[in-house]
Every structure is written in C-alpha cells, then in structure tokens.
Amino acid sequence: MRHPLKHLRGNAIRELRGQGLQVDVLGEDLQSKIIEEAQKACRIVNAPLVYRAASRVPFSVLKYAMTLDGKIAASSGHAAWISSKKSRSRVFELRGRSDAIVVGGNTVRRDDPRLTARHGGGHLPMRIVMTQTLDLPEEANLWDISEVSTIVVTQRGAKKNFQKYLASKGVEVVEFDILNPRDVMEYFYDRGYLSILWECGGTLAASAISSGVIHKVFAFVAPKIIGGKHAPSPVGELGMVEMSQALDLIDVCYEQVGPDMLVSGFLQPIPDLTPVIPSADETSAIDPTVTPYDSSIIFFYKTWDPYGAFSNFSPHPIQMRDENGNYATWSTVEHYYQAHKYVGVDNPLARACVEDIKCAKSPEEAARMGRSVQRRHPDLVRSDWESVKIDLMYRALKTKFSIYPHLNNMLLSTAGSVLVEASPHDLFWGGGREGEGLNYLGRLLMQLRSEFLGESSATSESSILAA
C-alpha cells in the first residue's frame, strides 16, 4: 500500500522500481476481491501509524480478560487467573509490540504487577502508572527499573515527598494540572510513542474510552462464571442509558485461544489521511507563480519531510523584537507563536506561561503547553488573538526565511507549486484530512515566496541599471 500520508508517497516505490524490482500497489495496479482484502489487511497492519497521524495521540489498545458473566475479578478483588496460559502468552506478544503499558493506581495497589513482556520477543515496553492522588505503596514491582523504566503521571502537587522517593528509585514522575487520558496521551505523542497497551481497571478504562483515546479492544473471554454483585467489570460508567448508545466494534475478529475466546475490534474506523489537492484558482490569487492549469503540489508536514523546514516546528531559532523593542531569541517559530497568545496580558499567570513556553525543550512541548492553557484558561489569552495570530505567524516566518539563506533558496525553488501543510487534523493552518482545511500556513509561505521573488527581481533590475 502507499504511505498513509500523501505528501510522503511515492519515494520508496520509485526507488524500488528504479532498482528493477516489480512493485504492485494495492488498489491501483491490481484489482480483485482478494486484493481488496489484502489492502484492508495492510491498513490494519499499519493502523498504529495511521491513527497516530490522524489523532495526534499514540495508537491505544485496551486489553482485558473477563469471565462469561463479565467480571474481571471476584468480589474480593482476586483475579489470578481468569484467562488461560495460552491467553496470557498472547498478552505477552501484545506487550512486545507496544511502546508502553498503562495501568492505574488501583492495579498497582491490588495486583502489584511487573508488566514485563517475558515471551514477547525481547522488547520490553515502558510502564506508565496513572494516579491522581499518588496513593501508591512504597514497595512495588514497578519501582524496580533494572529491566525496564517506569513513568508515574499524576496531578500537580500530589504527595511531593513520595515524588522524591520515586525519583530516588529512578522512577520518572510527570505532573499534569488536571490528569486525564487525553492530555496524557498527547504528552506521550510528543515524546514519540507510537503504540500503547492499556491494562487498567474499569474506572480508568471508561475514562480513556470517553476521552476518545482508545482505538482498539482485545477482550479475552474465559468459560467461567464467578458472579458477585460487587465484582468489578472491565469498563466502568460511560453514562449510557439505552442500548442504542452502545459502542459497536468495527472489523470484529473471533479467535479461540486455548479454552478462551478472544474478541477484538476497532472502536473507531481506520481514518483515511489522503489530503485533497486545494483549488489552484484560489491559490493563484495569492501567488501569481501558480497557474490554474499546470501546477504541482508540494506537501509538507513533519520536520523530517523533504520540505520539512517549511514547518513552523522546524528547529531554526529566530530573533524577534519584544514589546519593549528589545530582541529576544525563540527556539522555533512555534515557540514564538504559542507564547504570544499570552503576551501583554496583565496577569502573573499569563507572564509565567510566556516564560514557560519560551523555555520549552521542543516545539511540540511548546505547542502542548500553549494549547492546554488556552483550553483551560481562555481568560488568559489576549483579547485580540484571533485578529493578530495570522500576522504574528507571518512575521515569524518572514524572519526565519530571511535569516537562513538555504531556507530562502528552498522556498524560492518551489516557485510555481502549491504549498500545502498536510496536517490531517489542523483545519486552520493545515490542509485537513479531506481538503477541508484552510491551509493558512501554506498560504503565508506562498505569499512570502511571492514577496521574495519580487524583491529578487527588483534587485536584478537595479543591478542592470547600475551596470
């Protein structure tokens, strides 16, 4: 199959064909019912990459084992073992294909798990504990990081002394203003995680599903009945009161694993990330070098793309004047853009936010901080933000492409082409998943390109006249 992101398509295929290899693209070079099934299988295999690109969170799988009557433990909390040894071996394989495993505080207190892959092929995933209160035991298998690391994510300010204790054990602690699965997964997306396995209890599972971060479910159903009015179930309260509200799994598979039945399926359809080419008529009005009838499209998105330097996330520091007329250095255009949501606001929290964003270790972290504060504290955002944000981005981009000659040359080399920021999820700065985005980043770059070309032409004319 072709790469799920259109702006990265074709390079590998051309390279392989250039070496004399036959490459057939599913759904294009070959057409049949069997090929349709193969194409679907390829999409499922690549689901982690596709989901991560579409949703800006790692691909997340919820795994649990339950009895026929839907219990994950007895009323006493005892749960070893619901599923068979063969099922547990399958879980080790799932762990071996994951970057991290998520559990909640209840699981640590009740089960004291190790969360190692064992027979999962040698790869040991990171272990993540989500707990608001940090009410955890001092002695736990997860604090032993001799084989694999553990990260504890918690609410800001929770049990500072215990945080220090965990740090002394080598356990990383990350604080969040408000602990919820969406923010935690966005954070681990920024850290580069691709696939995460959730092995948590029903309360955290329900929260993760409600937050929209669970993409697939693996349910091991054992032929056992345990009963119990207060015995826990795999998913807690979701607020549903009618069967019509129930979540249906997609592409459901049934597989017998020893005496157990494994039911798996997607909670969300695998997204189509193919960006649609924008209107050349509209684009040519912005940039005269683009003709409506013969224009190529250059997609860019991530900083490692061939044209990744066009991104506002590219690692090119810029110097910009502050409100006092002094020059300040910003690590990236994104740092400058996010911080200026709060510049000039007469509030100590807003000023602190500006400094925190400026010191962010990466543009991804700066973006996460800026968006998080904007979402939780809209009162801290400057009142004129919507009317000035395009101009702020434009000035930062112009500075970047003015002080780096190689970037300027790269931009000028695209004359005649439509530039599209191919983010499938940003409908303002990007092109959107189906071309519904406004692509303002691409528009500003084409505007800059037109201005630079005009300046270059004027300089050439002046040189000729001088000669």
Tab-separated table of C-alpha atoms in Angstrom:
chain	number	residue	atom	x	y	z
A	1	MET	CA	0.000	0.000	0.000
A	2	ARG	CA	1.046	3.595	-0.422
A	3	HIS	CA	2.141	5.624	2.574
A	4	PRO	CA	-0.931	6.802	4.518
A	5	LEU	CA	0.309	10.424	4.345
A	6	LYS	CA	0.083	11.586	0.751
A	7	HIS	CA	2.991	14.012	0.943
A	8	LEU	CA	5.324	11.083	1.720
A	9	ARG	CA	4.006	8.806	-1.007
A	10	GLY	CA	5.920	7.531	-3.989
A	11	ASN	CA	9.569	7.893	-2.974
A	12	ALA	CA	10.069	4.295	-1.852
A	13	ILE	CA	8.079	2.942	-4.783
A	14	ARG	CA	10.165	4.926	-7.290
A	15	GLU	CA	13.374	3.791	-5.611
A	16	LEU	CA	12.372	0.128	-5.709
A	17	ARG	CA	11.204	0.293	-9.317
A	18	GLY	CA	14.388	2.154	-10.204
A	19	GLN	CA	16.345	-0.867	-8.961
A	20	GLY	CA	14.405	-3.103	-11.352
A	21	LEU	CA	12.007	-4.530	-8.778
A	22	GLN	CA	8.359	-5.094	-9.658
A	23	VAL	CA	6.138	-3.142	-7.268
A	24	ASP	CA	2.359	-3.515	-7.459
A	25	VAL	CA	0.321	-1.009	-5.471
A	26	LEU	CA	-2.794	-2.456	-3.903
A	27	GLY	CA	-5.955	-0.903	-5.284
A	28	GLU	CA	-4.114	0.661	-8.239
A	29	ASP	CA	-2.026	-1.821	-10.221
A	30	LEU	CA	-4.049	-4.836	-9.094
A	31	GLN	CA	-7.814	-5.069	-8.788
A	32	SER	CA	-9.798	-8.011	-7.428
A	33	LYS	CA	-11.763	-9.108	-4.390
A	34	ILE	CA	-8.658	-10.805	-2.995
A	35	ILE	CA	-6.676	-7.592	-3.454
A	36	GLU	CA	-9.354	-5.608	-1.617
A	37	GLU	CA	-8.959	-7.956	1.335
A	38	ALA	CA	-5.168	-7.611	1.132
A	39	GLN	CA	-5.470	-3.831	1.067
A	40	LYS	CA	-7.666	-3.961	4.158
A	41	ALA	CA	-5.107	-6.194	5.879
A	42	CYS	CA	-2.336	-3.700	5.063
A	43	ARG	CA	-4.375	-0.868	6.543
A	44	ILE	CA	-4.897	-2.883	9.731
A	45	VAL	CA	-1.182	-3.706	9.984
A	46	ASN	CA	-0.344	-0.011	9.584
A	47	ALA	CA	-3.180	1.141	11.853
A	48	PRO	CA	-0.866	2.491	14.596
A	49	LEU	CA	0.860	4.847	12.155
A	50	VAL	CA	-2.414	5.963	10.571
A	51	TYR	CA	-4.274	6.552	13.835
A	52	ARG	CA	-1.308	8.391	15.382
A	53	ALA	CA	-1.043	10.730	12.407
A	54	ALA	CA	-4.788	11.415	12.391
A	55	SER	CA	-5.494	11.887	16.080
A	56	ARG	CA	-2.178	13.229	17.482
A	57	VAL	CA	-2.205	10.569	20.192
A	58	PRO	CA	-0.495	7.153	20.164
A	59	PHE	CA	-2.484	4.188	18.858
A	60	SER	CA	-4.078	2.753	22.014
A	61	VAL	CA	-5.338	-0.780	22.624
A	62	LEU	CA	-7.482	-1.699	25.627
A	63	LYS	CA	-6.856	-5.283	26.761
A	64	TYR	CA	-8.744	-7.161	29.444
A	65	ALA	CA	-9.702	-10.695	30.467
A	66	MET	CA	-13.168	-11.435	31.854
A	67	THR	CA	-15.446	-14.306	32.778
A	68	LEU	CA	-18.582	-15.242	30.831
A	69	ASP	CA	-20.603	-13.067	33.176
A	70	GLY	CA	-18.401	-10.048	32.552
A	71	LYS	CA	-16.230	-9.965	35.685
A	72	ILE	CA	-12.510	-9.148	35.773
A	73	ALA	CA	-12.097	-10.252	39.392
A	74	ALA	CA	-14.003	-11.750	42.296
A	75	SER	CA	-15.804	-9.505	44.799
A	76	SER	CA	-12.672	-9.754	46.969
A	77	GLY	CA	-10.557	-8.359	44.130
A	78	HIS	CA	-8.768	-11.667	43.478
A	79	ALA	CA	-8.147	-12.074	39.725
A	80	ALA	CA	-5.426	-14.713	39.211
A	81	TRP	CA	-6.080	-16.310	36.827
A	82	ILE	CA	-9.189	-15.607	34.770
A	83	SER	CA	-7.697	-16.460	31.390
A	84	SER	CA	-5.641	-19.475	30.334
A	85	LYS	CA	-1.880	-19.750	29.981
A	86	LYS	CA	-2.218	-19.543	26.197
A	87	SER	CA	-4.149	-16.294	26.509
A	88	ARG	CA	-1.502	-14.878	28.814
A	89	SER	CA	1.140	-15.738	26.231
A	90	ARG	CA	-0.848	-13.734	23.681
A	91	VAL	CA	-0.833	-10.801	26.093
A	92	PHE	CA	2.966	-11.020	26.289
A	93	GLU	CA	3.020	-10.776	22.482
A	94	LEU	CA	0.798	-7.682	22.626
A	95	ARG	CA	3.139	-6.123	25.148
A	96	GLY	CA	6.107	-6.940	22.938
A	97	ARG	CA	4.513	-4.905	20.123
A	98	SER	CA	3.802	-1.865	22.319
A	99	ASP	CA	5.908	1.130	23.292
A	100	ALA	CA	4.285	1.350	26.714
A	101	ILE	CA	1.715	-0.240	29.053
A	102	VAL	CA	-0.722	1.889	31.050
A	103	VAL	CA	-2.215	0.904	34.418
A	104	GLY	CA	-3.982	2.852	37.138
A	105	GLY	CA	-3.202	3.203	40.814
A	106	ASN	CA	-5.772	0.560	41.785
A	107	THR	CA	-3.987	-2.050	39.675
A	108	VAL	CA	-0.660	-1.246	41.358
A	109	ARG	CA	-2.190	-1.464	44.852
A	110	ARG	CA	-4.227	-4.594	44.201
A	111	ASP	CA	-2.105	-6.701	41.835
A	112	ASP	CA	1.471	-5.378	42.208
A	113	PRO	CA	2.142	-6.220	38.537
A	114	ARG	CA	5.516	-6.459	36.838
A	115	LEU	CA	4.197	-5.652	33.330
A	116	THR	CA	7.084	-7.292	31.526
A	117	ALA	CA	6.700	-8.839	28.078
A	118	ARG	CA	8.521	-12.050	29.045
A	119	HIS	CA	7.934	-14.118	25.878
A	120	GLY	CA	7.101	-11.077	23.770
A	121	GLY	CA	10.194	-11.240	21.581
A	122	GLY	CA	12.733	-9.379	23.708
A	123	HIS	CA	11.249	-5.873	23.549
A	124	LEU	CA	10.250	-4.510	26.954
A	125	PRO	CA	7.705	-1.675	26.820
A	126	MET	CA	7.815	1.333	29.136
A	127	ARG	CA	5.448	1.100	32.135
A	128	ILE	CA	3.123	4.031	32.830
A	129	VAL	CA	1.102	4.466	36.039
A	130	MET	CA	-1.765	6.997	36.041
A	131	THR	CA	-2.783	8.159	39.519
A	132	GLN	CA	-4.373	11.408	40.652
A	133	THR	CA	-3.575	11.078	44.349
A	134	LEU	CA	-0.224	9.255	44.141
A	135	ASP	CA	-1.576	6.972	46.872
A	136	LEU	CA	0.765	4.112	45.983
A	137	PRO	CA	2.748	1.580	48.037
A	138	GLU	CA	6.414	2.270	48.785
A	139	GLU	CA	7.289	-1.276	47.761
A	140	ALA	CA	6.084	-2.318	44.314
A	141	ASN	CA	7.467	-4.340	41.420
A	142	LEU	CA	7.071	-1.343	39.121
A	143	TRP	CA	9.633	0.629	41.148
A	144	ASP	CA	12.280	-1.913	40.111
A	145	ILE	CA	13.677	-0.356	36.923
A	146	SER	CA	16.591	-2.742	36.455
A	147	GLU	CA	14.921	-4.244	33.362
A	148	VAL	CA	12.605	-1.525	32.129
A	149	SER	CA	11.728	2.035	33.137
A	150	THR	CA	8.550	3.260	34.831
A	151	ILE	CA	6.847	6.652	34.485
A	152	VAL	CA	4.253	7.829	37.002
A	153	VAL	CA	1.858	10.546	35.787
A	154	THR	CA	-0.096	12.392	38.450
A	155	GLN	CA	-1.907	15.597	39.392
A	156	ARG	CA	0.288	18.629	40.025
A	157	GLY	CA	1.322	18.935	43.672
A	158	ALA	CA	0.359	15.402	44.702
A	159	LYS	CA	2.471	13.983	47.592
A	160	LYS	CA	5.737	15.791	46.903
A	161	ASN	CA	7.650	13.644	49.383
A	162	PHE	CA	6.539	10.471	47.637
A	163	GLN	CA	7.538	12.005	44.305
A	164	LYS	CA	11.041	12.494	45.710
A	165	TYR	CA	11.028	8.898	46.947
A	166	LEU	CA	10.110	7.608	43.477
A	167	ALA	CA	12.795	9.800	41.917
A	168	SER	CA	15.350	8.266	44.290
A	169	LYS	CA	14.327	4.875	42.890
A	170	GLY	CA	14.879	6.126	39.338
A	171	VAL	CA	11.153	6.367	38.558
A	172	GLU	CA	10.228	9.399	36.433
A	173	VAL	CA	7.274	11.464	37.709
A	174	VAL	CA	5.340	13.769	35.356
A	175	GLU	CA	2.770	16.202	36.756
A	176	PHE	CA	-0.354	17.470	34.968
A	177	ASP	CA	-2.546	20.399	36.002
A	178	ILE	CA	-5.572	18.130	35.528
A	179	LEU	CA	-4.910	14.432	34.992
A	180	ASN	CA	-6.949	12.965	32.139
A	181	PRO	CA	-6.213	10.341	29.451
A	182	ARG	CA	-6.368	12.798	26.532
A	183	ASP	CA	-3.680	15.140	27.909
A	184	VAL	CA	-1.522	12.206	28.993
A	185	MET	CA	-1.683	10.630	25.537
A	186	GLU	CA	-0.924	13.973	23.843
A	187	TYR	CA	2.119	14.224	26.086
A	188	PHE	CA	3.365	10.765	25.106
A	189	TYR	CA	2.629	11.567	21.460
A	190	ASP	CA	5.054	14.480	21.830
A	191	ARG	CA	7.595	12.048	23.259
A	192	GLY	CA	7.325	9.941	20.105
A	193	TYR	CA	5.304	6.953	21.313
A	194	LEU	CA	3.500	5.033	18.564
A	195	SER	CA	1.508	2.229	20.225
A	196	ILE	CA	0.266	1.897	23.814
A	197	LEU	CA	-1.424	-1.037	25.567
A	198	TRP	CA	-3.916	-0.248	28.337
A	199	GLU	CA	-4.158	-2.976	31.018
A	200	CYS	CA	-6.067	-0.909	33.541
A	201	GLY	CA	-9.190	-1.396	35.626
A	202	GLY	CA	-12.730	-0.431	34.712
A	203	THR	CA	-12.682	3.143	36.013
A	204	LEU	CA	-9.621	4.230	34.049
A	205	ALA	CA	-10.759	2.214	31.007
A	206	ALA	CA	-14.076	4.104	30.969
A	207	SER	CA	-12.265	7.433	31.264
A	208	ALA	CA	-9.927	6.531	28.391
A	209	ILE	CA	-12.814	5.433	26.166
A	210	SER	CA	-14.793	8.584	26.994
A	211	SER	CA	-11.723	10.682	26.134
A	212	GLY	CA	-11.595	9.103	22.682
A	213	VAL	CA	-8.055	7.784	23.011
A	214	ILE	CA	-8.843	4.039	22.786
A	215	HIS	CA	-8.751	2.793	19.194
A	216	LYS	CA	-8.933	-0.989	19.543
A	217	VAL	CA	-10.112	-3.575	22.082
A	218	PHE	CA	-8.785	-7.059	22.835
A	219	ALA	CA	-11.163	-8.950	25.145
A	220	PHE	CA	-10.249	-12.448	26.374
A	221	VAL	CA	-13.428	-14.217	27.497
A	222	ALA	CA	-12.888	-17.242	29.739
A	223	PRO	CA	-15.551	-20.007	30.013
A	224	LYS	CA	-16.045	-19.297	33.720
A	225	ILE	CA	-18.775	-17.783	35.865
A	226	ILE	CA	-17.917	-16.130	39.171
A	227	GLY	CA	-20.920	-13.909	39.918
A	228	GLY	CA	-20.881	-11.295	42.635
A	229	LYS	CA	-22.949	-8.123	42.840
A	230	HIS	CA	-19.882	-6.031	43.569
A	231	ALA	CA	-17.384	-7.918	41.419
A	232	PRO	CA	-15.678	-5.443	39.073
A	233	SER	CA	-16.323	-5.300	35.331
A	234	PRO	CA	-13.784	-4.357	32.608
A	235	VAL	CA	-15.311	-0.955	31.772
A	236	GLY	CA	-16.812	1.431	34.321
A	237	GLU	CA	-19.579	4.006	33.914
A	238	LEU	CA	-19.836	5.569	30.446
A	239	GLY	CA	-23.085	7.459	31.056
A	240	MET	CA	-25.114	5.372	28.626
A	241	VAL	CA	-28.752	4.616	29.472
A	242	GLU	CA	-30.013	2.925	26.273
A	243	MET	CA	-28.655	0.074	24.168
A	244	SER	CA	-28.781	2.367	21.147
A	245	GLN	CA	-25.896	4.278	22.752
A	246	ALA	CA	-23.667	1.196	22.944
A	247	LEU	CA	-20.321	1.400	21.150
A	248	ASP	CA	-20.075	-1.058	18.252
A	249	LEU	CA	-16.746	-2.650	17.390
A	250	ILE	CA	-15.596	-2.469	13.761
A	251	ASP	CA	-13.845	-5.285	11.854
A	252	VAL	CA	-14.552	-7.718	14.672
A	253	CYS	CA	-12.438	-10.885	14.843
A	254	TYR	CA	-13.144	-14.029	16.867
A	255	GLU	CA	-10.358	-16.425	17.745
A	256	GLN	CA	-10.206	-19.370	20.101
A	257	VAL	CA	-7.109	-19.246	22.295
A	258	GLY	CA	-6.933	-22.439	24.327
A	259	PRO	CA	-10.240	-22.640	26.226
A	260	ASP	CA	-10.809	-18.862	25.894
A	261	MET	CA	-12.379	-16.765	23.161
A	262	LEU	CA	-10.518	-13.657	22.006
A	263	VAL	CA	-12.806	-10.937	20.641
A	264	SER	CA	-11.061	-7.975	19.037
A	265	GLY	CA	-12.135	-4.989	17.003
A	266	PHE	CA	-11.709	-1.279	16.441
A	267	LEU	CA	-13.668	1.331	18.381
A	268	GLN	CA	-13.001	3.880	15.649
A	269	PRO	CA	-12.722	3.297	11.883
A	270	ILE	CA	-9.229	3.461	10.434
A	271	PRO	CA	-9.052	7.034	9.109
A	272	ASP	CA	-8.226	7.996	5.542
A	273	LEU	CA	-5.471	10.584	5.692
A	274	THR	CA	-5.248	11.371	1.983
A	275	PRO	CA	-5.277	15.165	1.648
A	276	VAL	CA	-7.201	16.545	-1.329
A	277	ILE	CA	-5.403	18.964	-3.659
A	278	PRO	CA	-6.672	22.504	-2.966
A	279	SER	CA	-8.107	24.778	-5.611
A	280	ALA	CA	-5.358	26.174	-7.838
A	281	ASP	CA	-7.621	29.093	-8.777
A	282	GLU	CA	-7.732	30.213	-5.166
A	283	THR	CA	-4.017	29.647	-4.733
A	284	SER	CA	-3.031	31.581	-7.867
A	285	ALA	CA	-4.800	34.642	-6.476
A	286	ILE	CA	-2.311	34.546	-3.572
A	287	ASP	CA	0.757	33.615	-5.597
A	288	PRO	CA	0.904	34.597	-9.311
A	289	THR	CA	3.617	31.986	-9.983
A	290	VAL	CA	0.937	29.301	-9.637
A	291	THR	CA	-1.100	28.688	-12.761
A	292	PRO	CA	-4.561	27.132	-12.521
A	293	TYR	CA	-3.857	24.658	-15.306
A	294	ASP	CA	-0.360	23.376	-14.693
A	295	SER	CA	0.598	23.443	-11.050
A	296	SER	CA	2.362	20.824	-8.971
A	297	ILE	CA	1.602	20.250	-5.303
A	298	ILE	CA	4.267	20.188	-2.596
A	299	PHE	CA	3.046	18.716	0.674
A	300	PHE	CA	4.962	19.228	3.899
A	301	TYR	CA	4.076	18.246	7.450
A	302	LYS	CA	6.826	16.903	9.706
A	303	THR	CA	10.277	18.401	10.058
A	304	TRP	CA	11.878	15.281	8.575
A	305	ASP	CA	9.969	15.665	5.279
A	306	PRO	CA	11.963	16.799	2.209
A	307	TYR	CA	10.388	20.233	2.717
A	308	GLY	CA	10.056	19.860	6.479
A	309	ALA	CA	11.927	23.123	7.057
A	310	PHE	CA	8.760	24.897	5.900
A	311	SER	CA	7.062	23.769	9.112
A	312	ASN	CA	6.697	26.211	11.984
A	313	PHE	CA	8.075	23.356	14.129
A	314	SER	CA	11.444	23.229	12.329
A	315	PRO	CA	14.458	23.748	14.648
A	316	HIS	CA	15.514	27.167	13.346
A	317	PRO	CA	15.874	29.808	16.113
A	318	ILE	CA	14.670	33.325	15.320
A	319	GLN	CA	15.229	36.715	16.927
A	320	MET	CA	12.157	38.926	17.302
A	321	ARG	CA	11.599	42.307	18.923
A	322	ASP	CA	9.591	42.222	22.146
A	323	GLU	CA	7.075	44.818	23.329
A	324	ASN	CA	9.950	46.941	24.699
A	325	GLY	CA	11.781	46.983	21.394
A	326	ASN	CA	14.491	44.562	22.547
A	327	TYR	CA	15.447	41.469	20.583
A	328	ALA	CA	14.606	38.096	22.108
A	329	THR	CA	15.626	34.679	20.793
A	330	TRP	CA	12.985	31.977	20.260
A	331	SER	CA	13.901	28.336	19.632
A	332	THR	CA	11.348	27.944	16.832
A	333	VAL	CA	8.541	29.822	15.142
A	334	GLU	CA	6.101	27.647	17.119
A	335	HIS	CA	7.606	28.767	20.442
A	336	TYR	CA	7.119	32.411	19.403
A	337	TYR	CA	3.583	31.821	18.126
A	338	GLN	CA	2.304	29.909	21.170
A	339	ALA	CA	3.849	32.308	23.716
A	340	HIS	CA	2.330	35.342	22.035
A	341	LYS	CA	-1.157	34.117	22.849
A	342	TYR	CA	-0.412	35.497	26.338
A	343	VAL	CA	1.983	38.404	25.681
A	344	GLY	CA	0.718	41.733	27.039
A	345	VAL	CA	-1.930	40.176	29.315
A	346	ASP	CA	-1.811	41.842	32.734
A	347	ASN	CA	-1.818	38.649	34.751
A	348	PRO	CA	1.121	36.951	36.507
A	349	LEU	CA	-0.081	33.543	35.291
A	350	ALA	CA	-0.016	34.761	31.684
A	351	ARG	CA	3.511	36.141	32.118
A	352	ALA	CA	4.640	32.882	33.683
A	353	CYS	CA	3.079	30.972	30.794
A	354	VAL	CA	5.064	33.049	28.277
A	355	GLU	CA	8.315	32.206	30.059
A	356	ASP	CA	7.422	28.517	30.387
A	357	ILE	CA	6.660	28.244	26.675
A	358	LYS	CA	9.836	30.121	25.767
A	359	CYS	CA	11.855	27.590	27.795
A	360	ALA	CA	10.035	24.540	26.397
A	361	LYS	CA	12.515	21.877	25.290
A	362	SER	CA	10.818	21.248	21.950
A	363	PRO	CA	8.260	22.937	19.669
A	364	GLU	CA	5.901	20.034	20.381
A	365	GLU	CA	6.111	20.769	24.106
A	366	ALA	CA	5.600	24.498	23.435
A	367	ALA	CA	2.507	23.715	21.358
A	368	ARG	CA	1.101	21.385	24.002
A	369	MET	CA	1.615	23.981	26.737
A	370	GLY	CA	0.136	26.837	24.721
A	371	ARG	CA	-2.923	24.880	23.626
A	372	SER	CA	-3.501	23.386	27.075
A	373	VAL	CA	-3.518	26.773	28.824
A	374	GLN	CA	-5.720	28.237	26.079
A	375	ARG	CA	-8.223	25.403	26.531
A	376	ARG	CA	-8.307	25.509	30.334
A	377	HIS	CA	-7.825	29.240	30.939
A	378	PRO	CA	-9.278	31.125	27.949
A	379	ASP	CA	-9.322	34.266	30.101
A	380	LEU	CA	-5.508	34.358	29.945
A	381	VAL	CA	-5.468	34.643	26.144
A	382	ARG	CA	-5.030	38.169	24.794
A	383	SER	CA	-8.325	39.660	23.634
A	384	ASP	CA	-7.087	40.443	20.102
A	385	TRP	CA	-5.600	36.987	19.470
A	386	GLU	CA	-7.905	35.914	16.633
A	387	SER	CA	-7.246	39.133	14.721
A	388	VAL	CA	-3.446	39.143	15.131
A	389	LYS	CA	-2.418	35.485	15.018
A	390	ILE	CA	-2.015	35.310	11.225
A	391	ASP	CA	0.171	38.411	11.186
A	392	LEU	CA	2.244	37.063	14.092
A	393	MET	CA	2.870	33.813	12.251
A	394	TYR	CA	3.684	35.704	9.045
A	395	ARG	CA	6.258	37.959	10.740
A	396	ALA	CA	7.924	34.994	12.448
A	397	LEU	CA	8.063	33.031	9.179
A	398	LYS	CA	9.447	36.045	7.313
A	399	THR	CA	12.214	36.399	9.889
A	400	LYS	CA	13.056	32.711	9.627
A	401	PHE	CA	13.259	32.698	5.831
A	402	SER	CA	15.162	35.997	5.809
A	403	ILE	CA	17.999	34.976	8.150
A	404	TYR	CA	18.603	31.460	6.766
A	405	PRO	CA	19.759	31.679	3.104
A	406	HIS	CA	19.355	27.942	2.470
A	407	LEU	CA	15.737	28.105	3.629
A	408	ASN	CA	15.123	31.109	1.406
A	409	ASN	CA	16.595	29.246	-1.566
A	410	MET	CA	14.451	26.212	-0.778
A	411	LEU	CA	11.316	28.352	-0.686
A	412	LEU	CA	12.180	30.123	-3.950
A	413	SER	CA	12.869	26.746	-5.615
A	414	THR	CA	9.188	25.860	-5.221
A	415	ALA	CA	8.016	28.725	-7.462
A	416	GLY	CA	5.002	27.617	-9.466
A	417	SER	CA	3.969	24.943	-6.972
A	418	VAL	CA	1.114	24.953	-4.488
A	419	LEU	CA	2.363	24.553	-0.911
A	420	VAL	CA	0.122	22.544	1.395
A	421	GLU	CA	0.679	21.968	5.116
A	422	ALA	CA	-0.624	18.402	5.071
A	423	SER	CA	-1.701	18.102	8.703
A	424	PRO	CA	-4.885	15.999	8.662
A	425	HIS	CA	-6.152	17.435	11.953
A	426	ASP	CA	-5.360	21.168	11.775
A	427	LEU	CA	-8.177	22.743	9.809
A	428	PHE	CA	-6.813	26.291	10.113
A	429	TRP	CA	-3.071	26.146	9.417
A	430	GLY	CA	-3.228	22.816	7.575
A	431	GLY	CA	-4.992	21.273	4.610
A	432	GLY	CA	-7.172	18.951	6.680
A	433	ARG	CA	-7.934	15.284	6.197
A	434	GLU	CA	-10.130	15.716	3.119
A	435	GLY	CA	-9.013	19.105	1.861
A	436	GLU	CA	-11.462	20.904	4.135
A	437	GLY	CA	-8.691	22.815	5.897
A	438	LEU	CA	-7.882	26.470	5.200
A	439	ASN	CA	-4.127	25.797	4.743
A	440	TYR	CA	-3.128	29.209	6.084
A	441	LEU	CA	0.465	28.110	6.679
A	442	GLY	CA	0.820	27.142	3.031
A	443	ARG	CA	-0.806	30.424	2.002
A	444	LEU	CA	1.602	32.515	4.095
A	445	LEU	CA	4.595	30.657	2.669
A	446	MET	CA	3.370	31.257	-0.883
A	447	GLN	CA	2.829	34.925	-0.044
A	448	LEU	CA	6.372	35.143	1.314
A	449	ARG	CA	7.709	33.364	-1.750
A	450	SER	CA	5.978	35.871	-3.997
A	451	GLU	CA	7.432	38.770	-1.992
A	452	PHE	CA	10.948	37.318	-2.042
A	453	LEU	CA	10.722	36.710	-5.784
A	454	GLY	CA	9.575	40.298	-6.276
A	455	GLU	CA	12.495	41.584	-4.229
A	456	SER	CA	14.901	39.382	-6.171
A	457	SER	CA	13.523	40.705	-9.460
A	458	ALA	CA	13.809	44.317	-8.283
A	459	THR	CA	17.406	43.731	-7.188
A	460	SER	CA	18.270	42.254	-10.584
A	461	GLU	CA	16.750	45.245	-12.395
A	462	SER	CA	18.709	47.658	-10.183
A	463	SER	CA	21.936	45.809	-10.964
A	464	ILE	CA	21.268	46.013	-14.702
A	465	LEU	CA	20.516	49.739	-14.490
A	466	ALA	CA	23.644	50.331	-12.428
A	467	ALA	CA	25.728	48.460	-14.982
